[in-house]
Amino acid sequence: MNYLEFNFEISPFKPWSEILSAYLSNINFDGFYDENDILKAFVAEDSFIEVDFKNIIASLANADVTISYTHRKIPHQNWNKQWESNFDPVIVNDELLIIAPFHQKSDAFNWNIVIQPKMSFGTGHHQTTHLMCEAILKLDLKEHHILDMGSGTGVLAILAEKKGAKNITAIDIEEWSVESCIENSRLNDCKHVESLCGGIELIDGKKFDVIFA
């Protein structure tokens, strides 16, 4: 399968690179990473819908952001190898190391989290996830009941369990995110993370000590 690679120049880059990624993920784009303040986004050629793409770009024309882009066709290749070559470990406050399965764990950190990112949001590379991890590292979560709303890869839920939480509900509206959270919870030997697919209806009437959103 051939892919299209889009290279976006965005000013200001943050938070608009994350906002644009979120929009594009809704129209079949399934891979993103930042390189020297360029957002690279990938979509299967057969799944690319030009009118939807142009509508997204047009919808941001009146926002306080400037976006330009180029794109090229990429012949079929080993995408796992390509992804591995562009996924760097993430270090948060010299306490937390977020790695992919092909990286080595390190005893120099209080916590190691293994994430198989696939198509889901939340590897720690994005500023929002990084800041959330920083905040969680400062919290005492022992025995707490946690809600991770919009769980993505599940990295925040996993960190909560490592910090001592015993009852963690991770919710996302995307099925592949739920599958990713389940897989990553297993990779990190989590016993207290329940991953659910849906929205706010899943927590009607329930109470939590801490909410990540």
Short mmCIF file of C-alpha atoms in Angstrom, two decimals:
data_model
loop_
_atom_site.label_atom_id
_atom_site.label_comp_id
_atom_site.label_asym_id
_atom_site.label_seq_id
_atom_site.Cartn_x
_atom_site.Cartn_y
_atom_site.Cartn_z
CA MET A 1 0.00 0.00 0.00
CA ASN A 2 1.32 3.43 -0.97
CA TYR A 3 1.19 6.30 1.54
CA LEU A 4 1.11 10.06 1.23
CA GLU A 5 3.45 12.05 3.46
CA PHE A 6 2.41 15.63 4.28
CA ASN A 7 4.89 18.12 5.73
CA PHE A 8 3.22 21.03 7.53
CA GLU A 9 4.90 24.31 8.44
CA ILE A 10 2.78 25.78 11.24
CA SER A 11 3.11 29.11 13.05
CA PRO A 12 2.79 29.05 15.99
CA PHE A 13 3.75 25.37 16.08
CA LYS A 14 2.27 24.75 19.54
CA PRO A 15 -0.55 24.03 20.16
CA TRP A 16 -1.63 24.07 16.51
CA SER A 17 0.37 21.02 15.47
CA GLU A 18 -1.61 18.97 18.00
CA ILE A 19 -4.91 20.55 16.95
CA LEU A 20 -4.22 19.84 13.27
CA SER A 21 -3.18 16.26 14.11
CA ALA A 22 -6.48 15.74 15.89
CA TYR A 23 -8.47 16.99 12.89
CA LEU A 24 -6.48 14.91 10.42
CA SER A 25 -6.84 11.75 12.49
CA ASN A 26 -10.60 12.00 11.85
CA ILE A 27 -10.09 11.74 8.08
CA ASN A 28 -7.95 8.59 7.98
CA PHE A 29 -4.50 10.05 8.72
CA ASP A 30 -2.90 7.42 10.94
CA GLY A 31 0.66 8.52 11.70
CA PHE A 32 2.22 11.73 13.00
CA TYR A 33 5.53 12.94 14.33
CA ASP A 34 7.39 16.24 14.75
CA GLU A 35 10.76 16.89 13.13
CA ASN A 36 12.48 20.27 13.52
CA ASP A 37 9.15 22.05 14.00
CA ILE A 38 7.66 20.34 10.94
CA LEU A 39 4.59 18.19 11.47
CA LYS A 40 4.79 15.05 9.38
CA ALA A 41 1.46 13.31 8.79
CA PHE A 42 0.75 10.12 6.88
CA VAL A 43 -2.32 8.70 5.19
CA ALA A 44 -2.85 5.67 2.97
CA GLU A 45 -3.25 6.85 -0.61
CA ASP A 46 -6.46 4.85 -1.04
CA SER A 47 -7.93 6.42 2.13
CA PHE A 48 -7.10 10.05 1.34
CA ILE A 49 -10.18 12.18 0.68
CA GLU A 50 -9.00 15.44 -0.84
CA VAL A 51 -12.21 17.40 -0.29
CA ASP A 52 -12.23 16.58 3.45
CA PHE A 53 -8.57 17.54 3.71
CA LYS A 54 -9.12 20.89 1.99
CA ASN A 55 -12.14 21.58 4.19
CA ILE A 56 -9.99 21.17 7.31
CA ILE A 57 -7.29 23.50 6.00
CA ALA A 58 -9.95 26.04 4.99
CA SER A 59 -11.63 25.82 8.40
CA LEU A 60 -8.40 26.98 10.04
CA ALA A 61 -7.90 29.89 7.66
CA ASN A 62 -9.55 32.37 10.02
CA ALA A 63 -7.79 31.04 13.12
CA ASP A 64 -4.74 32.66 14.63
CA VAL A 65 -2.40 30.31 12.81
CA THR A 66 -0.53 30.07 9.50
CA ILE A 67 -0.32 26.67 7.82
CA SER A 68 1.51 25.70 4.64
CA TYR A 69 2.29 22.20 3.41
CA THR A 70 3.89 19.99 0.81
CA HIS A 71 3.22 16.33 0.17
CA ARG A 72 4.72 13.36 -1.64
CA LYS A 73 3.88 9.75 -2.39
CA ILE A 74 5.81 7.08 -0.50
CA PRO A 75 5.97 3.58 -2.00
CA HIS A 76 5.13 0.64 0.25
CA GLN A 77 7.85 -0.11 2.79
CA ASN A 78 8.45 -1.57 6.23
CA TRP A 79 6.45 0.92 8.29
CA ASN A 80 7.34 -0.65 11.62
CA LYS A 81 11.03 -0.10 10.87
CA GLN A 82 10.32 3.44 9.68
CA TRP A 83 8.34 4.20 12.86
CA GLU A 84 11.07 2.76 15.10
CA SER A 85 13.68 4.98 13.48
CA ASN A 86 11.66 8.09 14.41
CA PHE A 87 10.48 7.18 17.93
CA ASP A 88 12.82 8.52 20.59
CA PRO A 89 12.51 7.77 24.32
CA VAL A 90 10.80 10.47 26.39
CA ILE A 91 12.22 11.64 29.73
CA VAL A 92 9.98 13.50 32.18
CA ASN A 93 11.60 15.34 35.09
CA ASP A 94 14.46 12.81 35.21
CA GLU A 95 11.97 10.49 36.99
CA LEU A 96 9.98 8.87 34.20
CA LEU A 97 11.22 7.16 31.05
CA ILE A 98 8.66 6.44 28.32
CA ILE A 99 9.96 4.00 25.73
CA ALA A 100 8.78 1.76 22.91
CA PRO A 101 9.21 -2.03 23.13
CA PHE A 102 12.37 -1.88 21.01
CA HIS A 103 14.13 0.41 23.54
CA GLN A 104 15.98 -0.67 26.67
CA LYS A 105 14.61 0.06 30.15
CA SER A 106 16.81 2.02 32.55
CA ASP A 107 17.23 1.69 36.32
CA ALA A 108 18.29 5.35 36.40
CA PHE A 109 14.60 6.34 36.48
CA ASN A 110 11.99 5.78 39.16
CA TRP A 111 9.52 4.57 36.56
CA ASN A 112 9.76 3.04 33.10
CA ILE A 113 6.66 2.88 30.90
CA VAL A 114 6.58 0.87 27.66
CA ILE A 115 4.23 2.24 25.02
CA GLN A 116 3.34 0.64 21.69
CA PRO A 117 1.95 3.85 20.18
CA LYS A 118 0.41 2.63 16.93
CA MET A 119 -2.36 5.08 15.95
CA SER A 120 -3.27 6.44 19.39
CA PHE A 121 -2.45 9.78 20.99
CA GLY A 122 -0.23 10.02 24.03
CA THR A 123 3.38 8.90 23.73
CA GLY A 124 4.82 11.73 25.80
CA HIS A 125 6.27 13.51 22.78
CA HIS A 126 3.35 15.93 22.66
CA GLN A 127 3.48 18.81 25.11
CA THR A 128 0.06 18.10 26.60
CA THR A 129 0.91 14.50 27.52
CA HIS A 130 4.33 15.54 28.82
CA LEU A 131 2.79 18.21 31.08
CA MET A 132 0.16 15.77 32.37
CA CYS A 133 2.92 13.30 33.28
CA GLU A 134 4.78 16.06 35.11
CA ALA A 135 1.65 16.84 37.12
CA ILE A 136 0.96 13.18 37.95
CA LEU A 137 4.51 12.69 39.19
CA LYS A 138 3.80 15.30 41.87
CA LEU A 139 0.58 13.65 43.10
CA ASP A 140 0.01 11.09 45.85
CA LEU A 141 -2.35 8.63 44.17
CA LYS A 142 -2.14 5.71 46.59
CA GLU A 143 -5.46 3.86 46.81
CA HIS A 144 -7.15 6.59 44.73
CA HIS A 145 -9.97 6.08 42.21
CA ILE A 146 -8.80 7.62 38.92
CA LEU A 147 -10.58 8.58 35.69
CA ASP A 148 -8.48 9.00 32.55
CA MET A 149 -10.93 10.61 30.09
CA GLY A 150 -9.59 10.44 26.55
CA SER A 151 -7.03 7.81 27.47
CA GLY A 152 -5.33 7.32 24.08
CA THR A 153 -2.35 5.01 24.57
CA GLY A 154 -3.14 4.73 28.29
CA VAL A 155 0.16 6.24 29.39
CA LEU A 156 -1.48 8.41 32.09
CA ALA A 157 -3.54 5.52 33.46
CA ILE A 158 -0.43 3.33 33.53
CA LEU A 159 1.55 6.01 35.35
CA ALA A 160 -1.30 6.37 37.85
CA GLU A 161 -1.10 2.66 38.69
CA LYS A 162 2.67 2.89 39.08
CA LYS A 163 2.02 5.78 41.49
CA GLY A 164 -0.19 3.57 43.62
CA ALA A 165 -3.74 4.04 42.30
CA LYS A 166 -5.84 0.89 42.71
CA ASN A 167 -8.94 1.67 40.66
CA ILE A 168 -8.37 3.31 37.28
CA THR A 169 -11.03 3.82 34.59
CA ALA A 170 -9.61 4.70 31.16
CA ILE A 171 -12.16 5.86 28.57
CA ASP A 172 -11.78 6.80 24.90
CA ILE A 173 -14.28 7.21 22.07
CA GLU A 174 -11.96 5.50 19.55
CA GLU A 175 -11.88 1.69 19.50
CA TRP A 176 -8.22 1.56 18.43
CA SER A 177 -7.28 3.76 21.40
CA VAL A 178 -9.06 1.37 23.77
CA GLU A 179 -7.24 -1.56 22.16
CA SER A 180 -3.96 0.34 22.49
CA CYS A 181 -4.61 1.10 26.17
CA ILE A 182 -5.37 -2.57 26.87
CA GLU A 183 -2.21 -3.69 25.06
CA ASN A 184 -0.01 -1.13 26.80
CA SER A 185 -1.49 -1.96 30.20
CA ARG A 186 -0.47 -5.58 29.62
CA LEU A 187 3.00 -4.53 28.48
CA ASN A 188 3.42 -2.74 31.82
CA ASP A 189 1.89 -5.53 33.95
CA CYS A 190 -0.98 -3.30 35.09
CA LYS A 191 -3.70 -4.99 37.15
CA HIS A 192 -5.98 -2.06 37.99
CA VAL A 193 -6.66 -0.33 34.65
CA GLU A 194 -10.09 -0.86 33.08
CA SER A 195 -10.23 0.42 29.50
CA LEU A 196 -13.67 1.27 28.07
CA CYS A 197 -14.92 2.54 24.71
CA GLY A 198 -17.46 5.35 24.81
CA GLY A 199 -18.11 8.78 26.26
CA ILE A 200 -19.45 10.51 29.32
CA GLU A 201 -22.41 8.11 29.55
CA LEU A 202 -19.99 5.50 30.92
CA ILE A 203 -19.37 7.51 34.10
CA ASP A 204 -22.90 8.70 34.83
CA GLY A 205 -23.35 8.78 38.60
CA LYS A 206 -19.80 7.63 39.35
CA LYS A 207 -17.30 9.48 41.53
CA PHE A 208 -13.53 9.76 41.24
CA ASP A 209 -10.76 11.13 43.43
CA VAL A 210 -8.72 12.46 40.48
CA ILE A 211 -9.67 13.07 36.84
CA PHE A 212 -7.22 13.30 33.94
CA ALA A 213 -8.68 14.97 30.84
#
